[in-house]
Coordinates of C-alpha atoms and ligand atoms in Angstrom, one line a residue:
X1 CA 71.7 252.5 -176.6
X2 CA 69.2 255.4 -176.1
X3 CA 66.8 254.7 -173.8
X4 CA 62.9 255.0 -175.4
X5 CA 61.2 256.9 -173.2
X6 CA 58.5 259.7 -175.1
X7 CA 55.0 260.6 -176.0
X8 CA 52.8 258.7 -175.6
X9 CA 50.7 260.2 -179.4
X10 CA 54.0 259.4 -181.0
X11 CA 54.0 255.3 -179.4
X12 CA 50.3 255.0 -180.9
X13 CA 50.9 257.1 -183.9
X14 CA 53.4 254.6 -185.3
X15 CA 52.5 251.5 -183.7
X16 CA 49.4 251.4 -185.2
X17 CA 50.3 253.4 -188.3
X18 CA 47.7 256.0 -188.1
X19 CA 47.3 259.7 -187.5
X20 CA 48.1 261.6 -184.5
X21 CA 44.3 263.4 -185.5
X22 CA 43.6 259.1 -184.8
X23 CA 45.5 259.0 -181.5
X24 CA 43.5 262.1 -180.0
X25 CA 40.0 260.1 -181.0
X26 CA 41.4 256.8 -179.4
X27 CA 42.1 258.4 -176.3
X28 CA 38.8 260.3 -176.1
X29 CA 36.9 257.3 -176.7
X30 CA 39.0 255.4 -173.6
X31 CA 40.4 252.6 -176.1
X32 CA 44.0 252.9 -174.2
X33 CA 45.1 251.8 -171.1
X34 CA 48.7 252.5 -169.8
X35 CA 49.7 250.1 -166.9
X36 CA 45.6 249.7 -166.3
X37 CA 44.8 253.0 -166.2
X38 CA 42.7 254.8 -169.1
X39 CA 45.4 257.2 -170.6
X40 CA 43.8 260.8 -171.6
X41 CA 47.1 263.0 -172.4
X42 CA 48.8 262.6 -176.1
X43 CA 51.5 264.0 -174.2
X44 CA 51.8 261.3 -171.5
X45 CA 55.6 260.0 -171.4
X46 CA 56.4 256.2 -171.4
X47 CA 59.2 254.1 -170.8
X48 CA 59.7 250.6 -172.4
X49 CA 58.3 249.1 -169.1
X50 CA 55.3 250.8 -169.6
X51 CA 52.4 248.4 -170.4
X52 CA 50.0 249.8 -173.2
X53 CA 47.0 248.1 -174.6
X54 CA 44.6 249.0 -177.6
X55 CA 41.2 247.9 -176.4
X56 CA 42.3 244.3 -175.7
X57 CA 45.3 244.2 -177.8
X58 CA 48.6 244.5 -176.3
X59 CA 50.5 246.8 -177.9
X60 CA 53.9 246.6 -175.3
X61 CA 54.0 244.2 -172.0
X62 CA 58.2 244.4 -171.5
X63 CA 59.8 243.1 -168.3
X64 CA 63.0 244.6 -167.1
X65 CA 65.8 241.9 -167.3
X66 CA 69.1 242.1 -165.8
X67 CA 71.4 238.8 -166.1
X68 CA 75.3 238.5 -165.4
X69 CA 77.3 236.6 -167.3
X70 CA 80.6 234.8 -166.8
X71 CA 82.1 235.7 -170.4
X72 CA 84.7 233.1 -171.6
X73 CA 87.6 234.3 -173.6
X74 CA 86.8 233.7 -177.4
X75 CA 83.3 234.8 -177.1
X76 CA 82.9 238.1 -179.0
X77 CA 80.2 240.7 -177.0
X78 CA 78.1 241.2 -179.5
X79 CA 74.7 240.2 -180.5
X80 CA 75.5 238.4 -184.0
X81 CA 79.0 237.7 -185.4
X82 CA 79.6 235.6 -188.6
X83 CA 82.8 234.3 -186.8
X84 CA 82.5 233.5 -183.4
X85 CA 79.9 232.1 -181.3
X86 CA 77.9 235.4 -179.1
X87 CA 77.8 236.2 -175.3
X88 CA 74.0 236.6 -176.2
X89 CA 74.1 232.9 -177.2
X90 CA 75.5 232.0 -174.0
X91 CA 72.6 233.6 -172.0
X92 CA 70.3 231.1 -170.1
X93 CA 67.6 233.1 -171.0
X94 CA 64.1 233.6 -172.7
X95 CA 64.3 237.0 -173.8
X96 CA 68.0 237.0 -174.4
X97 CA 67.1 238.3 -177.9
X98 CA 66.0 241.3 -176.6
X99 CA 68.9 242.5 -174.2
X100 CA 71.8 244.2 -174.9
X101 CA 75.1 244.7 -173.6
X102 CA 76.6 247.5 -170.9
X103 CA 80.0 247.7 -171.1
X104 CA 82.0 245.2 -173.4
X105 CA 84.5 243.2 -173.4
X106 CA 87.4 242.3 -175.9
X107 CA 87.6 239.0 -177.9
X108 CA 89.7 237.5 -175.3
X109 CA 89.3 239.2 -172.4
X110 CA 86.8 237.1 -169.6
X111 CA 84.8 237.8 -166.6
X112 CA 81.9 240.1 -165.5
X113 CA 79.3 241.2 -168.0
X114 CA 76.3 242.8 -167.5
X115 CA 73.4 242.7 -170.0
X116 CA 69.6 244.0 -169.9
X117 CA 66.4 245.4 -172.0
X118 CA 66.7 248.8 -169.5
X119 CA 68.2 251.4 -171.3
X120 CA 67.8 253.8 -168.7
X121 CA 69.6 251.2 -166.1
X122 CA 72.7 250.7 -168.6
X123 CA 73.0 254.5 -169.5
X124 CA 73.3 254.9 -165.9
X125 CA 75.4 252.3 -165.6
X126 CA 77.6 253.4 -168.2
X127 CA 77.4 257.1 -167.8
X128 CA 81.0 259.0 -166.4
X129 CA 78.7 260.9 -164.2
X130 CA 77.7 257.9 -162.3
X131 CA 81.9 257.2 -161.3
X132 CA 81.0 253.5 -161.3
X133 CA 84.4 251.7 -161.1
X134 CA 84.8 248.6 -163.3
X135 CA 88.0 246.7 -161.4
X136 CA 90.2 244.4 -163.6
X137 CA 92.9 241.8 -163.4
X138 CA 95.5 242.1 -165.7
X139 CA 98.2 239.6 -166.4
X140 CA 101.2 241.1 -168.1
X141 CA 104.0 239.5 -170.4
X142 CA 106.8 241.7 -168.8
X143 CA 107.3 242.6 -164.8
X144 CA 105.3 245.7 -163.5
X145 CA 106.9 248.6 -161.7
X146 CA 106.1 251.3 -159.6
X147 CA 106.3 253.6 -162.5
X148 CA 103.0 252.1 -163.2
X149 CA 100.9 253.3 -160.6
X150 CA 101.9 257.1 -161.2
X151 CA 101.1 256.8 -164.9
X152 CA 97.9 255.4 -164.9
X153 CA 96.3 258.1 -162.0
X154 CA 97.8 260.8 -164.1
X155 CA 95.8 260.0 -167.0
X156 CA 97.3 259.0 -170.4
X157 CA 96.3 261.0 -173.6
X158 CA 95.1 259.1 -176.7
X159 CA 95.6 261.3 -179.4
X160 CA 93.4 259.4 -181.8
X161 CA 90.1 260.5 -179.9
X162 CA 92.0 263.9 -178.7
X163 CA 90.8 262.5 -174.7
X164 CA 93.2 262.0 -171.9
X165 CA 91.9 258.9 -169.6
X166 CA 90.4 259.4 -165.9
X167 CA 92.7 259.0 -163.5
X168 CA 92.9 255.3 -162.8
X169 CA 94.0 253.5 -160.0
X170 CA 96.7 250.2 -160.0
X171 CA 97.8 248.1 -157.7
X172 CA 100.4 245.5 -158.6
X173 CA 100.1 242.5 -157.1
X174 CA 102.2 240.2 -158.4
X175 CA 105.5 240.4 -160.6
X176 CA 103.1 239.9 -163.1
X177 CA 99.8 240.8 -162.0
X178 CA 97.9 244.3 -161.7
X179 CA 94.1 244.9 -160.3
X180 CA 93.5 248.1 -162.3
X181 CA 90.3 250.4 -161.6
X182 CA 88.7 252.3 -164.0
X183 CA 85.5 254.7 -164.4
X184 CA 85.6 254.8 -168.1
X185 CA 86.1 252.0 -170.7
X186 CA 88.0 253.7 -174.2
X187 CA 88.2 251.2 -176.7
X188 CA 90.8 248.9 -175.4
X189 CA 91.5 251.0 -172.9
X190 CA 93.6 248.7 -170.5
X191 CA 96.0 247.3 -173.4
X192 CA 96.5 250.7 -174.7
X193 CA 97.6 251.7 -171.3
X194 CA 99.9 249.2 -170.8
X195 CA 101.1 249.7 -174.8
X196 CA 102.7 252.6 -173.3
X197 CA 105.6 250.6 -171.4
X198 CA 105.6 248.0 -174.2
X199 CA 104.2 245.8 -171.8
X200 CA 101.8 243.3 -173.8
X201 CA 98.5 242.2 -171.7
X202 CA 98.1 238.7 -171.6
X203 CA 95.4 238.3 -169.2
X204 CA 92.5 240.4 -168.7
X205 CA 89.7 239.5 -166.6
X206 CA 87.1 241.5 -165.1
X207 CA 85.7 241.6 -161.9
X208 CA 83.5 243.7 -160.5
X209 CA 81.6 246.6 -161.8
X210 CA 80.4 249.3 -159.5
X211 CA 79.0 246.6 -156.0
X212 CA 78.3 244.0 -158.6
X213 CA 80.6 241.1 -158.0
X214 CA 81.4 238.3 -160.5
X215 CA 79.7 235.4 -158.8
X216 CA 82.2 232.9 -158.3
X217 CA 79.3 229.8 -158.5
X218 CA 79.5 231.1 -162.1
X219 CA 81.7 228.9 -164.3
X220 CA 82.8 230.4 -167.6
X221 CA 80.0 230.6 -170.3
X222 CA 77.0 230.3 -167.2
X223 CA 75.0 233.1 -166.4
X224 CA 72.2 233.9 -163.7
X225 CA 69.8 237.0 -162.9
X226 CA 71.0 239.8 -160.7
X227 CA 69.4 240.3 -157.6
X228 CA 67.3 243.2 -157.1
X229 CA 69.8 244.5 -154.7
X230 CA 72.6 244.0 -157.4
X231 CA 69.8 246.0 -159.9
X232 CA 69.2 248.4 -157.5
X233 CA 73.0 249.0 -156.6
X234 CA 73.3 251.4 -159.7
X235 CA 71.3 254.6 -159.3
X236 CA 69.6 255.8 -162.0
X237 CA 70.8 259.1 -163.9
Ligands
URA1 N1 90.2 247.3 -171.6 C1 90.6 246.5 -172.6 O1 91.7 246.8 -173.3 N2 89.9 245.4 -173.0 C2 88.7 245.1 -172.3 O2 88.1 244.1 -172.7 C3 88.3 245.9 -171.2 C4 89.1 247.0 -170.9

Protein backbone atom coordinates (compact mmCIF):
# COMPACT_ATOMS: atom_id res chain seq x y z
CA UNK A 1 0.00 0.00 0.00
CA UNK A 2 1.43 3.53 -0.81
CA UNK A 3 1.55 5.54 1.93
CA UNK A 4 -0.67 9.11 1.36
CA UNK A 5 1.49 11.58 2.33
CA UNK A 6 1.34 15.07 -0.16
CA UNK A 7 0.17 18.54 -0.61
CA UNK A 8 -1.69 19.81 1.27
CA UNK A 9 -3.71 22.19 -2.12
CA UNK A 10 -4.08 18.70 -3.68
CA UNK A 11 -6.04 17.12 -0.05
CA UNK A 12 -8.41 20.29 -0.31
CA UNK A 13 -8.58 20.46 -3.93
CA UNK A 14 -10.32 17.08 -4.25
CA UNK A 15 -11.83 16.72 -0.95
CA UNK A 16 -13.95 19.42 -1.36
CA UNK A 17 -14.08 19.26 -5.19
CA UNK A 18 -13.11 22.72 -5.95
CA UNK A 19 -10.24 24.58 -7.55
CA UNK A 20 -6.75 24.88 -6.44
CA UNK A 21 -7.48 28.98 -7.43
CA UNK A 22 -10.32 27.92 -4.28
CA UNK A 23 -7.67 26.35 -2.00
CA UNK A 24 -5.28 29.47 -2.24
CA UNK A 25 -8.52 31.76 -1.11
CA UNK A 26 -9.42 29.25 1.80
CA UNK A 27 -6.18 29.43 3.16
CA UNK A 28 -5.78 33.21 2.94
CA UNK A 29 -8.96 33.74 4.60
CA UNK A 30 -7.67 31.17 7.62
CA UNK A 31 -10.66 28.61 6.98
CA UNK A 32 -8.02 25.53 7.55
CA UNK A 33 -6.49 24.26 10.38
CA UNK A 34 -4.00 21.31 10.26
CA UNK A 35 -3.53 19.60 13.75
CA UNK A 36 -4.90 23.14 15.32
CA UNK A 37 -2.74 25.26 13.61
CA UNK A 38 -4.02 27.79 10.79
CA UNK A 39 -2.28 26.24 7.66
CA UNK A 40 -0.97 29.10 5.09
CA UNK A 41 1.25 26.97 2.50
CA UNK A 42 -0.71 25.01 -0.57
CA UNK A 43 2.44 23.23 -0.48
CA UNK A 44 2.25 22.03 3.16
CA UNK A 45 2.81 17.99 3.22
CA UNK A 46 0.36 15.76 5.18
CA UNK A 47 0.26 12.39 6.23
CA UNK A 48 -3.06 10.41 6.94
CA UNK A 49 -2.58 11.21 10.69
CA UNK A 50 -2.69 14.63 9.93
CA UNK A 51 -5.97 16.27 11.39
CA UNK A 52 -7.46 18.87 8.85
CA UNK A 53 -10.60 20.82 9.34
CA UNK A 54 -12.65 23.26 7.03
CA UNK A 55 -13.92 25.95 9.30
CA UNK A 56 -15.71 23.50 11.71
CA UNK A 57 -15.91 20.61 9.45
CA UNK A 58 -13.62 17.77 9.73
CA UNK A 59 -12.37 16.95 6.77
CA UNK A 60 -9.68 13.88 8.23
CA UNK A 61 -9.29 12.98 12.12
CA UNK A 62 -7.43 9.29 11.58
CA UNK A 63 -5.75 7.46 14.43
CA UNK A 64 -2.79 5.24 13.89
CA UNK A 65 -3.90 1.55 14.71
CA UNK A 66 -1.62 -1.27 15.03
CA UNK A 67 -3.32 -4.73 16.20
CA UNK A 68 -1.74 -8.42 16.15
CA UNK A 69 -3.61 -11.11 15.26
CA UNK A 70 -3.31 -14.83 15.96
CA UNK A 71 -4.40 -15.97 12.36
CA UNK A 72 -6.05 -19.52 12.27
CA UNK A 73 -5.43 -21.72 9.47
CA UNK A 74 -8.49 -21.47 6.94
CA UNK A 75 -8.73 -17.86 7.28
CA UNK A 76 -7.74 -16.21 3.99
CA UNK A 77 -5.58 -12.57 4.59
CA UNK A 78 -7.48 -10.56 2.83
CA UNK A 79 -10.09 -7.91 3.34
CA UNK A 80 -13.18 -9.60 1.53
CA UNK A 81 -13.27 -13.13 -0.01
CA UNK A 82 -16.49 -14.69 -1.42
CA UNK A 83 -15.20 -18.04 0.10
CA UNK A 84 -13.78 -17.99 3.30
CA UNK A 85 -14.38 -16.03 6.30
CA UNK A 86 -11.42 -12.80 6.56
CA UNK A 87 -8.59 -12.09 9.08
CA UNK A 88 -10.24 -8.55 8.99
CA UNK A 89 -13.38 -10.20 10.28
CA UNK A 90 -11.56 -11.72 13.07
CA UNK A 91 -10.26 -8.30 14.28
CA UNK A 92 -11.62 -7.08 17.78
CA UNK A 93 -11.73 -3.91 16.45
CA UNK A 94 -13.69 -0.61 15.59
CA UNK A 95 -11.87 0.56 12.68
CA UNK A 96 -10.95 -2.83 11.43
CA UNK A 97 -12.46 -1.64 8.14
CA UNK A 98 -9.94 0.68 7.66
CA UNK A 99 -6.59 -1.42 8.29
CA UNK A 100 -4.81 -3.38 6.02
CA UNK A 101 -2.49 -6.15 6.10
CA UNK A 102 1.63 -6.18 6.30
CA UNK A 103 2.88 -9.25 5.31
CA UNK A 104 0.43 -12.21 4.49
CA UNK A 105 -0.09 -15.28 5.06
CA UNK A 106 -1.28 -18.41 3.01
CA UNK A 107 -4.71 -20.07 3.28
CA UNK A 108 -3.41 -22.46 5.75
CA UNK A 109 -0.65 -21.25 7.20
CA UNK A 110 -1.31 -19.70 11.12
CA UNK A 111 0.32 -17.38 13.54
CA UNK A 112 1.61 -13.76 13.72
CA UNK A 113 -0.06 -11.07 11.63
CA UNK A 114 0.28 -7.64 11.76
CA UNK A 115 -2.27 -5.15 10.51
CA UNK A 116 -2.64 -1.19 10.60
CA UNK A 117 -4.08 2.24 8.83
CA UNK A 118 -0.05 3.39 8.80
CA UNK A 119 1.26 3.02 5.52
CA UNK A 120 4.39 4.49 6.33
CA UNK A 121 4.79 2.02 9.43
CA UNK A 122 3.93 -1.18 7.14
CA UNK A 123 6.20 -0.01 4.15
CA UNK A 124 8.86 0.09 6.68
CA UNK A 125 7.94 -2.85 7.99
CA UNK A 126 7.85 -4.55 4.79
CA UNK A 127 10.67 -2.82 3.04
CA UNK A 128 14.07 -5.21 2.24
CA UNK A 129 15.96 -2.25 3.37
CA UNK A 130 14.71 -2.46 6.79
CA UNK A 131 16.26 -6.51 7.09
CA UNK A 132 13.40 -7.20 9.46
CA UNK A 133 13.47 -11.02 9.93
CA UNK A 134 10.07 -12.78 9.88
CA UNK A 135 10.99 -16.36 11.77
CA UNK A 136 8.76 -19.44 10.97
CA UNK A 137 8.02 -22.93 11.96
CA UNK A 138 7.76 -25.33 9.47
CA UNK A 139 6.54 -28.86 9.77
CA UNK A 140 7.59 -31.05 6.88
CA UNK A 141 6.01 -34.39 5.41
CA UNK A 142 9.49 -35.92 4.84
CA UNK A 143 12.83 -35.82 7.34
CA UNK A 144 15.04 -32.68 7.02
CA UNK A 145 18.84 -32.85 6.37
CA UNK A 146 21.69 -30.86 6.69
CA UNK A 147 21.70 -30.31 3.03
CA UNK A 148 18.98 -27.89 4.05
CA UNK A 149 20.67 -25.40 5.90
CA UNK A 150 23.40 -24.74 3.00
CA UNK A 151 20.59 -24.38 0.40
CA UNK A 152 18.44 -21.97 1.86
CA UNK A 153 21.64 -19.33 2.98
CA UNK A 154 22.74 -19.69 -0.63
CA UNK A 155 19.68 -18.36 -2.00
CA UNK A 156 17.38 -20.27 -4.38
CA UNK A 157 16.56 -18.73 -7.85
CA UNK A 158 12.86 -18.55 -8.96
CA UNK A 159 12.93 -18.27 -12.42
CA UNK A 160 9.33 -17.20 -12.79
CA UNK A 161 10.15 -13.61 -11.17
CA UNK A 162 13.96 -13.88 -12.59
CA UNK A 163 14.96 -13.17 -8.41
CA UNK A 164 17.19 -15.37 -6.41
CA UNK A 165 15.94 -15.41 -2.58
CA UNK A 166 18.01 -13.58 0.38
CA UNK A 167 20.02 -15.70 2.06
CA UNK A 168 17.90 -17.35 4.64
CA UNK A 169 18.73 -19.01 7.67
CA UNK A 170 17.42 -22.83 9.02
CA UNK A 171 17.68 -24.59 11.85
CA UNK A 172 16.26 -28.02 12.02
CA UNK A 173 14.92 -28.90 15.04
CA UNK A 174 13.30 -31.84 14.88
CA UNK A 175 13.24 -34.87 12.34
CA UNK A 176 10.44 -33.06 11.12
CA UNK A 177 10.65 -29.56 12.20
CA UNK A 178 12.58 -26.37 10.89
CA UNK A 179 12.53 -22.66 12.45
CA UNK A 180 13.36 -20.86 9.15
CA UNK A 181 14.23 -17.02 9.01
CA UNK A 182 13.59 -14.81 6.36
CA UNK A 183 13.88 -11.02 5.34
CA UNK A 184 11.74 -11.25 2.31
CA UNK A 185 8.29 -12.95 1.80
CA UNK A 186 8.09 -14.14 -2.34
CA UNK A 187 4.80 -15.53 -2.85
CA UNK A 188 4.88 -18.78 -1.10
CA UNK A 189 8.16 -18.41 -0.48
CA UNK A 190 8.82 -21.15 2.26
CA UNK A 191 6.92 -24.08 0.29
CA UNK A 192 8.69 -23.19 -2.79
CA UNK A 193 11.83 -23.62 -0.89
CA UNK A 194 11.22 -26.71 0.41
CA UNK A 195 9.45 -27.79 -3.29
CA UNK A 196 13.04 -28.00 -4.09
CA UNK A 197 13.85 -31.30 -2.09
CA UNK A 198 10.31 -32.57 -2.79
CA UNK A 199 9.66 -32.05 0.68
CA UNK A 200 5.84 -30.95 1.00
CA UNK A 201 5.16 -28.33 4.04
CA UNK A 202 2.59 -29.37 6.21
CA UNK A 203 2.81 -26.97 8.92
CA UNK A 204 3.64 -23.42 8.75
CA UNK A 205 3.30 -21.17 11.53
CA UNK A 206 4.66 -17.89 12.08
CA UNK A 207 6.26 -16.46 14.88
CA UNK A 208 7.79 -13.46 15.22
CA UNK A 209 8.42 -10.65 12.86
CA UNK A 210 11.24 -8.31 13.42
CA UNK A 211 11.09 -7.97 18.05
CA UNK A 212 7.36 -8.50 17.63
CA UNK A 213 6.49 -11.74 19.26
CA UNK A 214 3.30 -13.81 18.78
CA UNK A 215 1.65 -13.37 22.13
CA UNK A 216 1.09 -16.59 23.46
CA UNK A 217 -2.24 -15.24 25.66
CA UNK A 218 -3.44 -15.09 22.05
CA UNK A 219 -5.63 -18.07 21.11
CA UNK A 220 -6.14 -18.64 17.43
CA UNK A 221 -8.67 -16.16 15.77
CA UNK A 222 -8.07 -13.44 19.02
CA UNK A 223 -6.29 -10.34 18.46
CA UNK A 224 -5.07 -7.37 20.75
CA UNK A 225 -3.27 -3.89 20.09
CA UNK A 226 0.48 -3.70 19.98
CA UNK A 227 2.18 -1.88 22.51
CA UNK A 228 3.85 1.28 21.67
CA UNK A 229 7.10 -0.33 22.27
CA UNK A 230 6.07 -3.27 19.82
CA UNK A 231 4.94 -0.08 17.28
CA UNK A 232 7.93 1.66 17.96
CA UNK A 233 10.25 -1.53 17.53
CA UNK A 234 10.15 -1.02 13.55
CA UNK A 235 11.94 2.12 12.50
CA UNK A 236 10.56 4.05 9.99
CA UNK A 237 12.07 4.22 6.34
N1 LIG B 1 5.89 -18.72 2.94
C1 LIG B 1 4.87 -19.47 2.49
O1 LIG B 1 5.04 -20.33 1.64
N2 LIG B 1 3.63 -19.23 3.01
C2 LIG B 1 3.40 -18.31 3.98
O2 LIG B 1 2.25 -18.16 4.43
C3 LIG B 1 4.48 -17.55 4.45
C4 LIG B 1 5.72 -17.76 3.92
Amino acid sequence: MQSKRGRLDRFLATTLQIHRKSVRELLLAKRVLVDGVVAREMDMQIHEFSHIVFDSLILQANTPEYWMLHKPVGVVSATKDDEHKTVIELLDCAARDELHIAGRLDLNSSGLLLLTNDSRWSEALMAPTQKVDKVYRVTLANPLSEDYIAAFAEGMYFGFEDITTQPAKLKILAPHVAEVTLREGKYHQIKRMFGRFRNPVVGLHRLSIGDIFLDNQLSPGESRPLTAKEVASISLC
